[in-house]
Structures are given as structure tokens and as C-alpha cells.
PDB file of C-alpha atoms in Angstrom:
ATOM      1  CA  LEU A   1       2.645  20.683 -29.365  1.00 46.00           C
ATOM      2  CA  SER A   2       0.481  20.308 -32.430  1.00 48.00           C
ATOM      3  CA  GLY A   3      -3.223  20.127 -31.838  1.00 51.00           C
ATOM      4  CA  LYS A   4      -3.022  22.208 -28.694  1.00 55.00           C
ATOM      5  CA  MET A   5      -6.376  23.858 -29.438  1.00 57.00           C
ATOM      6  CA  CYS A   6      -7.912  20.450 -29.941  1.00 60.00           C
ATOM      7  CA  SER A   7      -6.494  19.102 -26.685  1.00 69.00           C
ATOM      8  CA  SER A   8      -7.809  22.010 -24.633  1.00 77.00           C
ATOM      9  CA  SER A   9     -11.352  21.462 -25.876  1.00 82.00           C
ATOM     10  CA  ASN A  10     -10.877  17.748 -25.217  1.00 87.00           C
ATOM     11  CA  SER A  11      -9.868  18.500 -21.661  1.00 89.00           C
ATOM     12  CA  ILE A  12     -12.939  20.692 -21.282  1.00 92.00           C
ATOM     13  CA  ILE A  13     -15.100  17.814 -22.495  1.00 91.00           C
ATOM     14  CA  GLN A  14     -13.324  15.472 -20.113  1.00 87.00           C
ATOM     15  CA  ALA A  15     -13.731  17.876 -17.220  1.00 91.00           C
ATOM     16  CA  GLN A  16     -17.434  18.263 -18.039  1.00 93.00           C
ATOM     17  CA  LYS A  17     -17.842  14.475 -18.037  1.00 89.00           C
ATOM     18  CA  LEU A  18     -16.111  14.304 -14.682  1.00 88.00           C
ATOM     19  CA  VAL A  19     -18.398  16.978 -13.266  1.00 92.00           C
ATOM     20  CA  ASP A  20     -21.461  15.157 -14.632  1.00 91.00           C
ATOM     21  CA  GLN A  21     -20.306  11.905 -13.073  1.00 90.00           C
ATOM     22  CA  LEU A  22     -19.600  13.558  -9.726  1.00 90.00           C
ATOM     23  CA  GLN A  23     -23.052  15.154  -9.774  1.00 91.00           C
ATOM     24  CA  ILE A  24     -24.649  11.770 -10.385  1.00 88.00           C
ATOM     25  CA  GLU A  25     -22.708  10.278  -7.504  1.00 88.00           C
ATOM     26  CA  ALA A  26     -23.430  13.231  -5.237  1.00 89.00           C
ATOM     27  CA  GLY A  27     -27.144  12.874  -5.896  1.00 89.00           C
ATOM     28  CA  MET A  28     -27.246   9.401  -4.422  1.00 89.00           C
ATOM     29  CA  GLU A  29     -29.440   8.847  -1.394  1.00 90.00           C
ATOM     30  CA  ARG A  30     -27.204   7.916   1.515  1.00 92.00           C
ATOM     31  CA  PHE A  31     -28.226   6.197   4.719  1.00 93.00           C
ATOM     32  CA  LYS A  32     -26.686   6.772   8.103  1.00 92.00           C
ATOM     33  CA  ILE A  33     -23.875   4.350   8.847  1.00 92.00           C
ATOM     34  CA  SER A  34     -25.330   3.720  12.317  1.00 92.00           C
ATOM     35  CA  LEU A  35     -28.338   2.134  10.621  1.00 93.00           C
ATOM     36  CA  THR A  36     -26.588   0.285   7.819  1.00 93.00           C
ATOM     37  CA  ALA A  37     -23.871  -1.092  10.098  1.00 92.00           C
ATOM     38  CA  ALA A  38     -26.578  -2.469  12.374  1.00 94.00           C
ATOM     39  CA  ASP A  39     -27.987  -4.293   9.351  1.00 93.00           C
ATOM     40  CA  LEU A  40     -24.603  -5.844   8.587  1.00 93.00           C
ATOM     41  CA  VAL A  41     -24.274  -7.031  12.186  1.00 94.00           C
ATOM     42  CA  GLN A  42     -27.800  -8.402  12.120  1.00 94.00           C
ATOM     43  CA  TYR A  43     -27.098 -10.324   8.907  1.00 94.00           C
ATOM     44  CA  CYS A  44     -24.046 -11.937  10.510  1.00 93.00           C
ATOM     45  CA  GLN A  45     -25.985 -12.932  13.569  1.00 92.00           C
ATOM     46  CA  GLU A  46     -28.952 -14.299  11.643  1.00 93.00           C
ATOM     47  CA  HIS A  47     -26.732 -16.475   9.471  1.00 92.00           C
ATOM     48  CA  ARG A  48     -24.298 -17.506  12.162  1.00 91.00           C
ATOM     49  CA  ARG A  49     -25.680 -20.948  12.591  1.00 88.00           C
ATOM     50  CA  SER A  50     -25.555 -21.766   8.878  1.00 88.00           C
ATOM     51  CA  ASP A  51     -21.871 -20.840   8.615  1.00 89.00           C
ATOM     52  CA  PRO A  52     -19.824 -24.038   9.072  1.00 88.00           C
ATOM     53  CA  LEU A  53     -16.530 -22.150   9.192  1.00 87.00           C
ATOM     54  CA  LEU A  54     -17.844 -20.237  12.186  1.00 85.00           C
ATOM     55  CA  THR A  55     -19.630 -22.935  14.137  1.00 85.00           C
ATOM     56  CA  GLY A  56     -17.404 -25.837  13.237  1.00 80.00           C
ATOM     57  CA  ILE A  57     -18.458 -29.289  12.159  1.00 76.00           C
ATOM     58  CA  SER A  58     -19.223 -32.050  14.634  1.00 73.00           C
ATOM     59  CA  ALA A  59     -16.522 -34.714  14.815  1.00 69.00           C
ATOM     60  CA  SER A  60     -18.939 -37.418  13.678  1.00 71.00           C
ATOM     61  CA  SER A  61     -19.628 -35.729  10.348  1.00 71.00           C
ATOM     62  CA  ASN A  62     -16.109 -34.472   9.710  1.00 72.00           C
ATOM     63  CA  PRO A  63     -14.508 -36.659   7.032  1.00 71.00           C
ATOM     64  CA  PHE A  64     -11.062 -35.243   7.734  1.00 71.00           C
ATOM     65  CA  LYS A  65     -10.751 -35.795  11.441  1.00 67.00           C
ATOM     66  CA  ASP A  66      -7.779 -37.831  12.651  1.00 65.00           C
ATOM     67  CA  LYS A  67      -8.683 -41.461  13.140  1.00 66.00           C
ATOM     68  CA  LYS A  68      -6.049 -42.412  15.683  1.00 64.00           C
ATOM     69  CA  THR A  69      -4.212 -40.608  18.411  1.00 63.00           C
ATOM     70  CA  CYS A  70      -0.625 -39.627  17.690  1.00 62.00           C
ATOM     71  CA  VAL A  71       2.027 -41.987  19.015  1.00 60.00           C
ATOM     72  CA  LEU A  72       5.332 -40.346  19.837  1.00 66.00           C
ATOM     73  CA  LEU A  73       8.176 -42.829  19.567  1.00 62.00           C
TER      74      LEU A  73
ATOM     75  CA  MET B   1      -5.070 -22.389 -24.826  1.00 50.00           C
ATOM     76  CA  PRO B   2      -3.260 -20.382 -27.462  1.00 52.00           C
ATOM     77  CA  CYS B   3      -1.723 -17.832 -25.105  1.00 57.00           C
ATOM     78  CA  THR B   4       1.000 -17.876 -22.495  1.00 65.00           C
ATOM     79  CA  TRP B   5      -0.877 -16.665 -19.442  1.00 81.00           C
ATOM     80  CA  VAL B   6      -4.409 -17.479 -18.420  1.00 83.00           C
ATOM     81  CA  MET B   7      -5.384 -14.874 -15.859  1.00 86.00           C
ATOM     82  CA  ALA B   8      -9.068 -15.463 -15.363  1.00 88.00           C
ATOM     83  CA  CYS B   9     -11.484 -18.327 -15.393  1.00 88.00           C
ATOM     84  CA  ALA B  10     -15.062 -18.910 -14.392  1.00 90.00           C
ATOM     85  CA  TYR B  11     -17.622 -21.717 -14.294  1.00 88.00           C
ATOM     86  CA  ALA B  12     -20.932 -21.222 -16.028  1.00 88.00           C
ATOM     87  CA  PRO B  13     -23.859 -21.386 -13.558  1.00 87.00           C
ATOM     88  CA  SER B  14     -25.019 -24.637 -15.133  1.00 88.00           C
ATOM     89  CA  GLY B  15     -21.578 -26.154 -14.707  1.00 86.00           C
ATOM     90  CA  CYS B  16     -21.552 -27.064 -18.383  1.00 88.00           C
ATOM     91  CA  ALA B  17     -18.997 -24.570 -19.597  1.00 90.00           C
ATOM     92  CA  VAL B  18     -15.902 -22.706 -18.536  1.00 90.00           C
ATOM     93  CA  ALA B  19     -14.781 -19.261 -19.586  1.00 92.00           C
ATOM     94  CA  CYS B  20     -11.155 -18.200 -19.464  1.00 91.00           C
ATOM     95  CA  GLY B  21      -8.723 -15.687 -20.860  1.00 91.00           C
ATOM     96  CA  GLY B  22      -5.600 -13.717 -20.169  1.00 91.00           C
ATOM     97  CA  LEU B  23      -2.789 -12.257 -22.228  1.00 91.00           C
ATOM     98  CA  ASP B  24      -4.633 -13.133 -25.419  1.00 90.00           C
ATOM     99  CA  ASN B  25      -6.948 -10.166 -24.639  1.00 92.00           C
ATOM    100  CA  LYS B  26      -9.932 -12.429 -25.144  1.00 91.00           C
ATOM    101  CA  CYS B  27     -12.399 -14.382 -23.078  1.00 92.00           C
ATOM    102  CA  SER B  28     -13.245 -17.755 -24.584  1.00 91.00           C
ATOM    103  CA  VAL B  29     -15.956 -20.170 -23.539  1.00 91.00           C
ATOM    104  CA  TYR B  30     -15.352 -23.923 -23.653  1.00 89.00           C
ATOM    105  CA  PRO B  31     -18.272 -26.349 -23.318  1.00 88.00           C
ATOM    106  CA  LEU B  32     -17.478 -29.136 -20.883  1.00 85.00           C
ATOM    107  CA  SER B  33     -17.952 -32.771 -21.629  1.00 78.00           C
ATOM    108  CA  LEU B  34     -17.208 -36.018 -19.854  1.00 73.00           C
ATOM    109  CA  ASP B  35     -16.646 -37.667 -23.232  1.00 73.00           C
ATOM    110  CA  LYS B  36     -12.877 -38.168 -23.544  1.00 69.00           C
ATOM    111  CA  ASN B  37     -13.097 -38.432 -27.296  1.00 68.00           C
ATOM    112  CA  GLU B  38     -14.515 -34.986 -27.780  1.00 70.00           C
ATOM    113  CA  ASN B  39     -12.116 -32.373 -29.030  1.00 71.00           C
ATOM    114  CA  LEU B  40     -13.113 -29.580 -26.702  1.00 69.00           C
ATOM    115  CA  ALA B  41     -10.587 -27.105 -28.067  1.00 71.00           C
ATOM    116  CA  ALA B  42     -12.419 -27.197 -31.389  1.00 73.00           C
ATOM    117  CA  LYS B  43     -15.665 -26.174 -29.725  1.00 78.00           C
ATOM    118  CA  LYS B  44     -14.149 -23.091 -28.140  1.00 84.00           C
ATOM    119  CA  LYS B  45     -16.065 -19.889 -28.679  1.00 87.00           C
ATOM    120  CA  SER B  46     -14.278 -16.532 -28.524  1.00 89.00           C
ATOM    121  CA  VAL B  47     -16.684 -14.217 -26.770  1.00 90.00           C
ATOM    122  CA  ALA B  48     -14.943 -11.110 -25.508  1.00 89.00           C
ATOM    123  CA  MET B  49     -12.339  -8.965 -27.179  1.00 91.00           C
ATOM    124  CA  HIS B  50     -10.403  -6.326 -25.286  1.00 94.00           C
ATOM    125  CA  THR B  51      -7.436  -4.223 -26.306  1.00 95.00           C
ATOM    126  CA  ASN B  52      -5.362  -5.446 -23.384  1.00 95.00           C
ATOM    127  CA  TYR B  53      -5.159  -8.477 -21.087  1.00 94.00           C
ATOM    128  CA  LEU B  54      -8.250 -10.024 -19.579  1.00 94.00           C
ATOM    129  CA  SER B  55      -7.970  -9.752 -15.792  1.00 95.00           C
ATOM    130  CA  ALA B  56     -11.260 -11.284 -14.670  1.00 95.00           C
ATOM    131  CA  CYS B  57     -14.431 -12.791 -16.021  1.00 94.00           C
ATOM    132  CA  SER B  58     -17.710 -13.945 -14.560  1.00 94.00           C
ATOM    133  CA  PHE B  59     -20.950 -15.327 -15.926  1.00 93.00           C
ATOM    134  CA  THR B  60     -24.003 -13.351 -14.898  1.00 91.00           C
ATOM    135  CA  ASN B  61     -27.038 -15.255 -13.657  1.00 83.00           C
ATOM    136  CA  SER B  62     -27.116 -17.449 -16.748  1.00 83.00           C
ATOM    137  CA  ASP B  63     -24.769 -19.198 -19.144  1.00 86.00           C
ATOM    138  CA  MET B  64     -25.717 -16.610 -21.749  1.00 91.00           C
ATOM    139  CA  GLN B  65     -23.924 -13.501 -20.596  1.00 93.00           C
ATOM    140  CA  ILE B  66     -20.428 -12.893 -19.397  1.00 94.00           C
ATOM    141  CA  LEU B  67     -18.877  -9.910 -17.687  1.00 95.00           C
ATOM    142  CA  THR B  68     -15.190  -9.151 -18.226  1.00 96.00           C
ATOM    143  CA  SER B  69     -12.594  -6.733 -16.894  1.00 96.00           C
ATOM    144  CA  SER B  70      -9.395  -5.813 -18.649  1.00 95.00           C
ATOM    145  CA  GLY B  71      -6.006  -4.151 -18.539  1.00 95.00           C
ATOM    146  CA  ASP B  72      -7.451  -1.729 -21.081  1.00 95.00           C
ATOM    147  CA  GLY B  73      -9.281  -0.005 -18.200  1.00 96.00           C
ATOM    148  CA  THR B  74     -12.768  -1.118 -19.112  1.00 96.00           C
ATOM    149  CA  CYS B  75     -15.295  -3.751 -18.123  1.00 96.00           C
ATOM    150  CA  ALA B  76     -17.729  -5.183 -20.619  1.00 96.00           C
ATOM    151  CA  LEU B  77     -20.840  -7.335 -20.783  1.00 95.00           C
ATOM    152  CA  TRP B  78     -21.044  -9.837 -23.654  1.00 95.00           C
ATOM    153  CA  ASP B  79     -23.632 -12.153 -25.161  1.00 94.00           C
ATOM    154  CA  VAL B  80     -22.033 -15.600 -25.205  1.00 91.00           C
ATOM    155  CA  GLU B  81     -23.941 -16.961 -28.193  1.00 90.00           C
ATOM    156  CA  SER B  82     -23.256 -14.109 -30.615  1.00 92.00           C
ATOM    157  CA  GLY B  83     -20.131 -12.625 -29.066  1.00 91.00           C
ATOM    158  CA  GLN B  84     -21.846  -9.254 -29.227  1.00 93.00           C
ATOM    159  CA  LEU B  85     -20.861  -6.473 -26.856  1.00 95.00           C
ATOM    160  CA  LEU B  86     -23.984  -5.630 -24.841  1.00 95.00           C
ATOM    161  CA  GLN B  87     -22.625  -2.902 -22.585  1.00 95.00           C
ATOM    162  CA  SER B  88     -19.270  -1.351 -21.831  1.00 96.00           C
ATOM    163  CA  PHE B  89     -18.217   0.305 -18.598  1.00 96.00           C
ATOM    164  CA  HIS B  90     -15.796   3.217 -18.747  1.00 94.00           C
ATOM    165  CA  GLY B  91     -14.558   5.059 -15.704  1.00 92.00           C
ATOM    166  CA  HIS B  92     -11.384   3.499 -14.438  1.00 94.00           C
ATOM    167  CA  ALA B  93      -8.242   5.465 -15.203  1.00 93.00           C
ATOM    168  CA  ALA B  94      -6.014   2.391 -15.312  1.00 96.00           C
ATOM    169  CA  ASP B  95      -6.113  -1.410 -15.582  1.00 96.00           C
ATOM    170  CA  VAL B  96      -9.154  -3.041 -14.014  1.00 96.00           C
ATOM    171  CA  LEU B  97      -7.944  -6.039 -12.033  1.00 96.00           C
ATOM    172  CA  CYS B  98     -11.035  -7.582 -10.515  1.00 96.00           C
ATOM    173  CA  LEU B  99     -14.783  -7.665 -10.485  1.00 96.00           C
ATOM    174  CA  ASP B 100     -17.632  -9.248  -8.553  1.00 96.00           C
ATOM    175  CA  LEU B 101     -21.343  -9.460  -9.318  1.00 95.00           C
ATOM    176  CA  ALA B 102     -23.922  -8.525  -6.714  1.00 93.00           C
ATOM    177  CA  PRO B 103     -25.763 -11.503  -5.199  1.00 90.00           C
ATOM    178  CA  SER B 104     -28.784 -12.019  -7.416  1.00 75.00           C
ATOM    179  CA  GLU B 105     -31.330 -10.814  -4.866  1.00 68.00           C
ATOM    180  CA  THR B 106     -29.896  -7.332  -4.782  1.00 62.00           C
ATOM    181  CA  GLY B 107     -30.107  -6.444  -8.417  1.00 74.00           C
ATOM    182  CA  ASN B 108     -28.118  -5.723 -11.494  1.00 90.00           C
ATOM    183  CA  THR B 109     -24.932  -4.207 -10.222  1.00 95.00           C
ATOM    184  CA  PHE B 110     -21.328  -5.228 -10.013  1.00 96.00           C
ATOM    185  CA  VAL B 111     -18.205  -3.855  -8.425  1.00 97.00           C
ATOM    186  CA  SER B 112     -14.760  -3.503 -10.032  1.00 97.00           C
ATOM    187  CA  GLY B 113     -11.344  -2.615  -8.639  1.00 96.00           C
ATOM    188  CA  GLY B 114      -8.340  -1.281 -10.487  1.00 96.00           C
ATOM    189  CA  CYS B 115      -4.809   0.013 -10.583  1.00 96.00           C
ATOM    190  CA  ASP B 116      -6.192   3.541 -10.200  1.00 96.00           C
ATOM    191  CA  LYS B 117      -6.861   2.650  -6.520  1.00 96.00           C
ATOM    192  CA  LYS B 118     -10.580   3.012  -7.109  1.00 96.00           C
ATOM    193  CA  VAL B 119     -13.449   0.638  -6.642  1.00 97.00           C
ATOM    194  CA  ASN B 120     -16.425   1.446  -8.868  1.00 96.00           C
ATOM    195  CA  VAL B 121     -19.981   0.179  -8.540  1.00 96.00           C
ATOM    196  CA  TRP B 122     -21.789  -0.138 -11.875  1.00 95.00           C
ATOM    197  CA  ASP B 123     -25.357  -0.450 -13.103  1.00 94.00           C
ATOM    198  CA  MET B 124     -25.177  -3.335 -15.583  1.00 93.00           C
ATOM    199  CA  ARG B 125     -28.071  -2.156 -17.706  1.00 91.00           C
ATOM    200  CA  SER B 126     -27.130   1.486 -18.207  1.00 92.00           C
ATOM    201  CA  GLY B 127     -23.349   1.181 -18.071  1.00 93.00           C
ATOM    202  CA  GLN B 128     -23.363   3.986 -15.544  1.00 93.00           C
ATOM    203  CA  CYS B 129     -20.930   4.136 -12.642  1.00 94.00           C
ATOM    204  CA  ILE B 130     -23.197   4.717  -9.678  1.00 93.00           C
ATOM    205  CA  GLN B 131     -20.705   4.829  -6.816  1.00 94.00           C
ATOM    206  CA  SER B 132     -16.975   5.152  -6.496  1.00 95.00           C
ATOM    207  CA  PHE B 133     -14.590   4.637  -3.582  1.00 96.00           C
ATOM    208  CA  GLU B 134     -10.989   5.766  -3.432  1.00 96.00           C
ATOM    209  CA  THR B 135      -9.402   5.051  -0.073  1.00 96.00           C
ATOM    210  CA  HIS B 136      -6.863   2.365  -0.882  1.00 96.00           C
ATOM    211  CA  GLU B 137      -3.289   3.465  -1.367  1.00 96.00           C
ATOM    212  CA  SER B 138      -2.397   1.065  -4.138  1.00 96.00           C
ATOM    213  CA  ASP B 139      -3.726  -1.339  -6.777  1.00 96.00           C
ATOM    214  CA  ILE B 140      -6.877  -3.203  -5.821  1.00 97.00           C
ATOM    215  CA  ASN B 141      -6.431  -6.878  -6.575  1.00 96.00           C
ATOM    216  CA  SER B 142      -9.686  -8.336  -5.368  1.00 96.00           C
ATOM    217  CA  VAL B 143     -13.260  -7.265  -4.613  1.00 97.00           C
ATOM    218  CA  ARG B 144     -16.019  -9.372  -3.143  1.00 96.00           C
ATOM    219  CA  TYR B 145     -19.605  -8.601  -2.170  1.00 96.00           C
ATOM    220  CA  TYR B 146     -20.739  -9.202   1.395  1.00 95.00           C
ATOM    221  CA  PRO B 147     -23.330 -12.039   1.327  1.00 93.00           C
ATOM    222  CA  SER B 148     -26.246  -9.654   1.859  1.00 92.00           C
ATOM    223  CA  GLY B 149     -25.148  -7.497  -1.064  1.00 93.00           C
ATOM    224  CA  ASP B 150     -25.172  -4.307   1.031  1.00 93.00           C
ATOM    225  CA  ALA B 151     -21.425  -4.083   1.367  1.00 95.00           C
ATOM    226  CA  PHE B 152     -18.248  -5.336  -0.235  1.00 96.00           C
ATOM    227  CA  ALA B 153     -14.638  -5.991   0.727  1.00 97.00           C
ATOM    228  CA  SER B 154     -11.511  -5.219  -1.215  1.00 97.00           C
ATOM    229  CA  GLY B 155      -7.914  -6.390  -0.990  1.00 96.00           C
ATOM    230  CA  SER B 156      -5.013  -4.282  -2.167  1.00 96.00           C
ATOM    231  CA  ASP B 157      -1.276  -4.070  -2.698  1.00 96.00           C
ATOM    232  CA  ASP B 158      -1.303  -1.571   0.188  1.00 96.00           C
ATOM    233  CA  ALA B 159      -1.507  -4.654   2.492  1.00 96.00           C
ATOM    234  CA  THR B 160      -4.999  -3.832   3.726  1.00 96.00           C
ATOM    235  CA  CYS B 161      -8.453  -5.255   3.209  1.00 96.00           C
ATOM    236  CA  ARG B 162     -11.286  -2.778   3.538  1.00 97.00           C
ATOM    237  CA  LEU B 163     -15.025  -3.028   3.963  1.00 96.00           C
ATOM    238  CA  TYR B 164     -17.307  -0.510   2.239  1.00 96.00           C
ATOM    239  CA  ASP B 165     -20.989  -0.054   3.010  1.00 95.00           C
ATOM    240  CA  LEU B 166     -22.947   0.602  -0.187  1.00 94.00           C
ATOM    241  CA  ARG B 167     -25.991   2.253   1.350  1.00 94.00           C
ATOM    242  CA  ALA B 168     -23.933   4.579   3.560  1.00 94.00           C
ATOM    243  CA  ASP B 169     -21.574   5.090   0.610  1.00 94.00           C
ATOM    244  CA  ARG B 170     -18.374   4.926   2.638  1.00 94.00           C
ATOM    245  CA  GLU B 171     -15.536   2.791   3.868  1.00 95.00           C
ATOM    246  CA  VAL B 172     -16.447   1.332   7.244  1.00 95.00           C
ATOM    247  CA  ALA B 173     -13.517  -0.848   8.247  1.00 95.00           C
ATOM    248  CA  ILE B 174      -9.853  -1.415   7.516  1.00 96.00           C
ATOM    249  CA  TYR B 175      -8.323  -4.809   8.190  1.00 96.00           C
ATOM    250  CA  SER B 176      -4.621  -4.306   8.674  1.00 95.00           C
ATOM    251  CA  LYS B 177      -1.723  -4.787  11.039  1.00 94.00           C
ATOM    252  CA  GLU B 178       1.646  -3.072  11.160  1.00 93.00           C
ATOM    253  CA  SER B 179       3.250  -6.480  10.808  1.00 94.00           C
ATOM    254  CA  ILE B 180       1.440  -7.153   7.546  1.00 94.00           C
ATOM    255  CA  ILE B 181       3.358  -5.419   4.795  1.00 95.00           C
ATOM    256  CA  PHE B 182       2.662  -7.581   1.765  1.00 95.00           C
ATOM    257  CA  GLY B 183      -0.209  -7.058  -0.634  1.00 95.00           C
ATOM    258  CA  VAL B 184      -3.497  -8.910  -0.561  1.00 96.00           C
ATOM    259  CA  SER B 185      -4.165 -10.822  -3.740  1.00 95.00           C
ATOM    260  CA  SER B 186      -7.584 -12.241  -3.048  1.00 95.00           C
ATOM    261  CA  VAL B 187     -10.447 -11.940  -0.537  1.00 96.00           C
ATOM    262  CA  ASP B 188     -13.640 -13.841   0.206  1.00 96.00           C
ATOM    263  CA  PHE B 189     -16.280 -13.938   2.948  1.00 95.00           C
ATOM    264  CA  SER B 190     -17.513 -16.930   4.921  1.00 94.00           C
ATOM    265  CA  LEU B 191     -21.224 -17.721   4.411  1.00 93.00           C
ATOM    266  CA  SER B 192     -22.513 -15.502   7.197  1.00 92.00           C
ATOM    267  CA  GLY B 193     -20.168 -12.679   6.328  1.00 94.00           C
ATOM    268  CA  ARG B 194     -18.602 -12.770   9.770  1.00 94.00           C
ATOM    269  CA  LEU B 195     -15.191 -13.904   8.548  1.00 95.00           C
ATOM    270  CA  LEU B 196     -13.095 -12.371   5.798  1.00 96.00           C
ATOM    271  CA  PHE B 197     -10.315 -14.490   4.354  1.00 95.00           C
ATOM    272  CA  GLY B 198      -7.389 -12.772   2.660  1.00 95.00           C
ATOM    273  CA  GLY B 199      -4.645 -14.410   0.635  1.00 95.00           C
ATOM    274  CA  TYR B 200      -1.398 -12.463   0.880  1.00 95.00           C
ATOM    275  CA  ASN B 201       1.833 -12.160  -1.080  1.00 94.00           C
ATOM    276  CA  ASP B 202       3.800 -13.181   2.041  1.00 94.00           C
ATOM    277  CA  TYR B 203       2.439 -16.728   1.501  1.00 94.00           C
ATOM    278  CA  THR B 204      -0.080 -16.533   4.366  1.00 94.00           C
ATOM    279  CA  ILE B 205      -3.820 -16.343   4.759  1.00 95.00           C
ATOM    280  CA  ASN B 206      -5.146 -13.953   7.354  1.00 95.00           C
ATOM    281  CA  VAL B 207      -8.627 -14.523   8.709  1.00 95.00           C
ATOM    282  CA  TRP B 208     -10.381 -11.347   9.908  1.00 96.00           C
ATOM    283  CA  ASP B 209     -13.400 -10.884  12.126  1.00 95.00           C
ATOM    284  CA  VAL B 210     -15.423  -8.575   9.885  1.00 95.00           C
ATOM    285  CA  LEU B 211     -17.407  -6.977  12.694  1.00 94.00           C
ATOM    286  CA  LYS B 212     -14.645  -6.526  15.259  1.00 94.00           C
ATOM    287  CA  GLY B 213     -11.928  -5.602  12.781  1.00 94.00           C
ATOM    288  CA  THR B 214      -9.449  -7.948  14.419  1.00 95.00           C
ATOM    289  CA  ARG B 215      -7.476 -10.840  13.045  1.00 95.00           C
ATOM    290  CA  VAL B 216      -8.854 -14.196  14.110  1.00 94.00           C
ATOM    291  CA  SER B 217      -6.175 -16.404  12.696  1.00 93.00           C
ATOM    292  CA  ILE B 218      -3.182 -16.628  10.403  1.00 94.00           C
ATOM    293  CA  LEU B 219      -2.743 -19.721   8.259  1.00 93.00           C
ATOM    294  CA  PHE B 220       0.537 -21.047   6.953  1.00 93.00           C
ATOM    295  CA  GLY B 221       1.129 -23.737   4.413  1.00 89.00           C
ATOM    296  CA  HIS B 222       1.870 -22.220   1.063  1.00 91.00           C
ATOM    297  CA  GLU B 223       5.453 -21.928  -0.065  1.00 92.00           C
ATOM    298  CA  ASN B 224       4.888 -18.944  -2.276  1.00 92.00           C
ATOM    299  CA  ARG B 225       2.400 -16.145  -2.857  1.00 92.00           C
ATOM    300  CA  VAL B 226      -1.252 -16.929  -2.436  1.00 91.00           C
ATOM    301  CA  SER B 227      -2.746 -15.651  -5.665  1.00 90.00           C
ATOM    302  CA  THR B 228      -6.368 -16.634  -5.336  1.00 92.00           C
ATOM    303  CA  LEU B 229      -8.846 -17.645  -2.664  1.00 94.00           C
ATOM    304  CA  ARG B 230     -12.460 -18.784  -2.712  1.00 93.00           C
ATOM    305  CA  VAL B 231     -14.905 -20.099  -0.117  1.00 93.00           C
ATOM    306  CA  SER B 232     -16.876 -23.169  -1.219  1.00 91.00           C
ATOM    307  CA  PRO B 233     -20.578 -22.676  -2.025  1.00 89.00           C
ATOM    308  CA  ASP B 234     -21.626 -24.726   1.001  1.00 89.00           C
ATOM    309  CA  GLY B 235     -19.308 -22.709   3.214  1.00 89.00           C
ATOM    310  CA  THR B 236     -17.536 -25.665   4.811  1.00 89.00           C
ATOM    311  CA  ALA B 237     -14.118 -24.911   3.408  1.00 89.00           C
ATOM    312  CA  PHE B 238     -12.115 -22.521   1.310  1.00 92.00           C
ATOM    313  CA  CYS B 239      -9.513 -23.113  -1.326  1.00 92.00           C
ATOM    314  CA  THR B 240      -6.362 -21.185  -2.104  1.00 93.00           C
ATOM    315  CA  GLY B 241      -4.194 -21.200  -5.189  1.00 91.00           C
ATOM    316  CA  SER B 242      -0.579 -20.194  -5.055  1.00 92.00           C
ATOM    317  CA  TRP B 243       2.594 -19.492  -6.998  1.00 90.00           C
ATOM    318  CA  ASP B 244       3.926 -22.670  -5.344  1.00 91.00           C
ATOM    319  CA  HIS B 245       1.885 -24.583  -7.963  1.00 89.00           C
ATOM    320  CA  THR B 246      -0.524 -26.001  -5.443  1.00 91.00           C
ATOM    321  CA  LEU B 247      -4.176 -25.604  -4.629  1.00 91.00           C
ATOM    322  CA  ARG B 248      -4.948 -26.175  -0.968  1.00 92.00           C
ATOM    323  CA  ILE B 249      -8.283 -26.721   0.668  1.00 90.00           C
ATOM    324  CA  TRP B 250      -8.698 -25.458   4.212  1.00 91.00           C
ATOM    325  CA  ALA B 251     -11.472 -26.643   6.463  1.00 86.00           C
TER     326      ALA B 251
END
């Protein structure tokens, strides 16, 4: 393969970049899942009432409700 | 549009323009007008230029900047007016298929998913990848932030949806069933974040209880793959688009 010397220094550069990136990611401050999960649950509960797909819409304000009962012939 | 496949489109926050793109490798912005006599195609502005197909695009908080993801493995931030590239995001090892911007309260980050099975979280200003998650077993077709911005969900060809907590930096839930074997094309949360809707390639929509990890409901109606899904801004309904040429609204 021509350029083999070039490609090995390229792969060193690539590997160095990967190591740098992993070090950045490793340095991140992480919180315990027990705490963050509780926050997710709390968010759901706090916003429960403002979620129409969860609480449903009253029949009087639902523009798509059936107007008549079904008649089976 | 001068290309065979449009793969991405997005409304500008003001509602006055639409951005779209696809196999033409570009993202173009069209101003909208109710005037039937206006030749809107002539007013089209080519904003983004990638070296492969455009998979997704999204305006940032204003009409002035647009974020794109591409089959060329990169994401990029563009200035709409000048078409200038403001920031590029390198890190995916394969096509990037989807992206989602963090809800404005939580800051300048966005998440992207790709064919390398990874989901990356990026800092929009520095171009730096700040977090990366690789637990899916196949291409990631859709990513969506949880309404609070502290987590996000992803949908993949591995037939699972997963929830990742950003502050704990890990996957926290997998939404799957042995009976579900077809890929997820699109995911979105209900307003409170309690429900996760997934559009699947087996023509169904599965509704998941985010906190319990169980399926709440399965919805039938489409006659072909569900390719896209979005909950309405007021949260009263969601819409799905499908290969059966229909858009359906579910409420």
C-alpha cells in the first residue's frame, strides 16, 4: 500500500483525537441516577394535568366526539 | 423542488418560512406567502450544503439559524441570511439520521443519532461533542428531548426505543417487547413526558408509559410504514405520516 507511513501517522492522530474526546467525556460531572430519575418522575407528575393526551378532554369540548349513537340494522 | 427525494422539512419559529432538503444535499429556505400570485420557488434561498443527503433540519430559536444533519456524517449550523457555515459538528462515524434541539430553557445543546448506533450530545457554540451514548444495536432513526430537557428518547432499527438521562449520563430505560421486531422510525413525547409515542415499520404506533416502561396502547390505521410522528404543540393530538401516502391525526 502506498503511503503506509502517512497512514500510520494519520491513525496515531486519529487515536489521539479519540483519546482527547474520551477524556473530555470522562471529565463530565455525573449525578446519581436515583436523584435524576426522581426529577424525571417529578416533572411528569407536575405537568400531568396540562397533558391532554393523559387526562383526556371533556366530551363537551371535544370536537370529534360522535354525535349520535350507533344504530345496528 | 429540484430533487427527487425531500427527506427533511421544518417550519421557521415565526411560521413565515419553511426549510427543506434531501437528496440534493442542500437545505433550502422558502418564504411563505398567502398570495397565490407570488412565485415562491423564485424566492428560495439555498442555505446549507453537505456532501451527501440532508437527513434532518431544524431552525434554532430564531428564523436566522438552521441546524442540519447529513448522510456525510456531520451536522452543521448555518446562518440563513448569508448561507455561511457557523459551526460544524464532527464525531459520527456514519450517516447522521436525526437531530433534536434542547428545549430553549436548558441551553445551547442538541442531540443527534446516526447509523453508527451512537447518539451524540453537542455544544452548539463550540462544536464539541459533550456526551455520547452507544447502546442501540442498529441505526438510530429518531431522537427527541424529554420536555424538561434533562433526558431524551431515541428510536432505532433494533425495534427498541430508549430513554437516556443526560445528567446521570446513561441509558435508563428500554421500551421493547419480544413481539415488536420492526424498527422505530420516529418518536415523540406527550406534553408531560409521561407518554412516548413510537411510529414503527410494521405500520403501527406503540404508546409507552415512560416511567413504568410498559406499553400503554398499540394503534392501528396505517397501511404501510409509519415514517414520521409528531405531537402537536398544544399536546391534544399527534400526527403520523406514512408510506401509505397519508397523514393521520390521532386524538
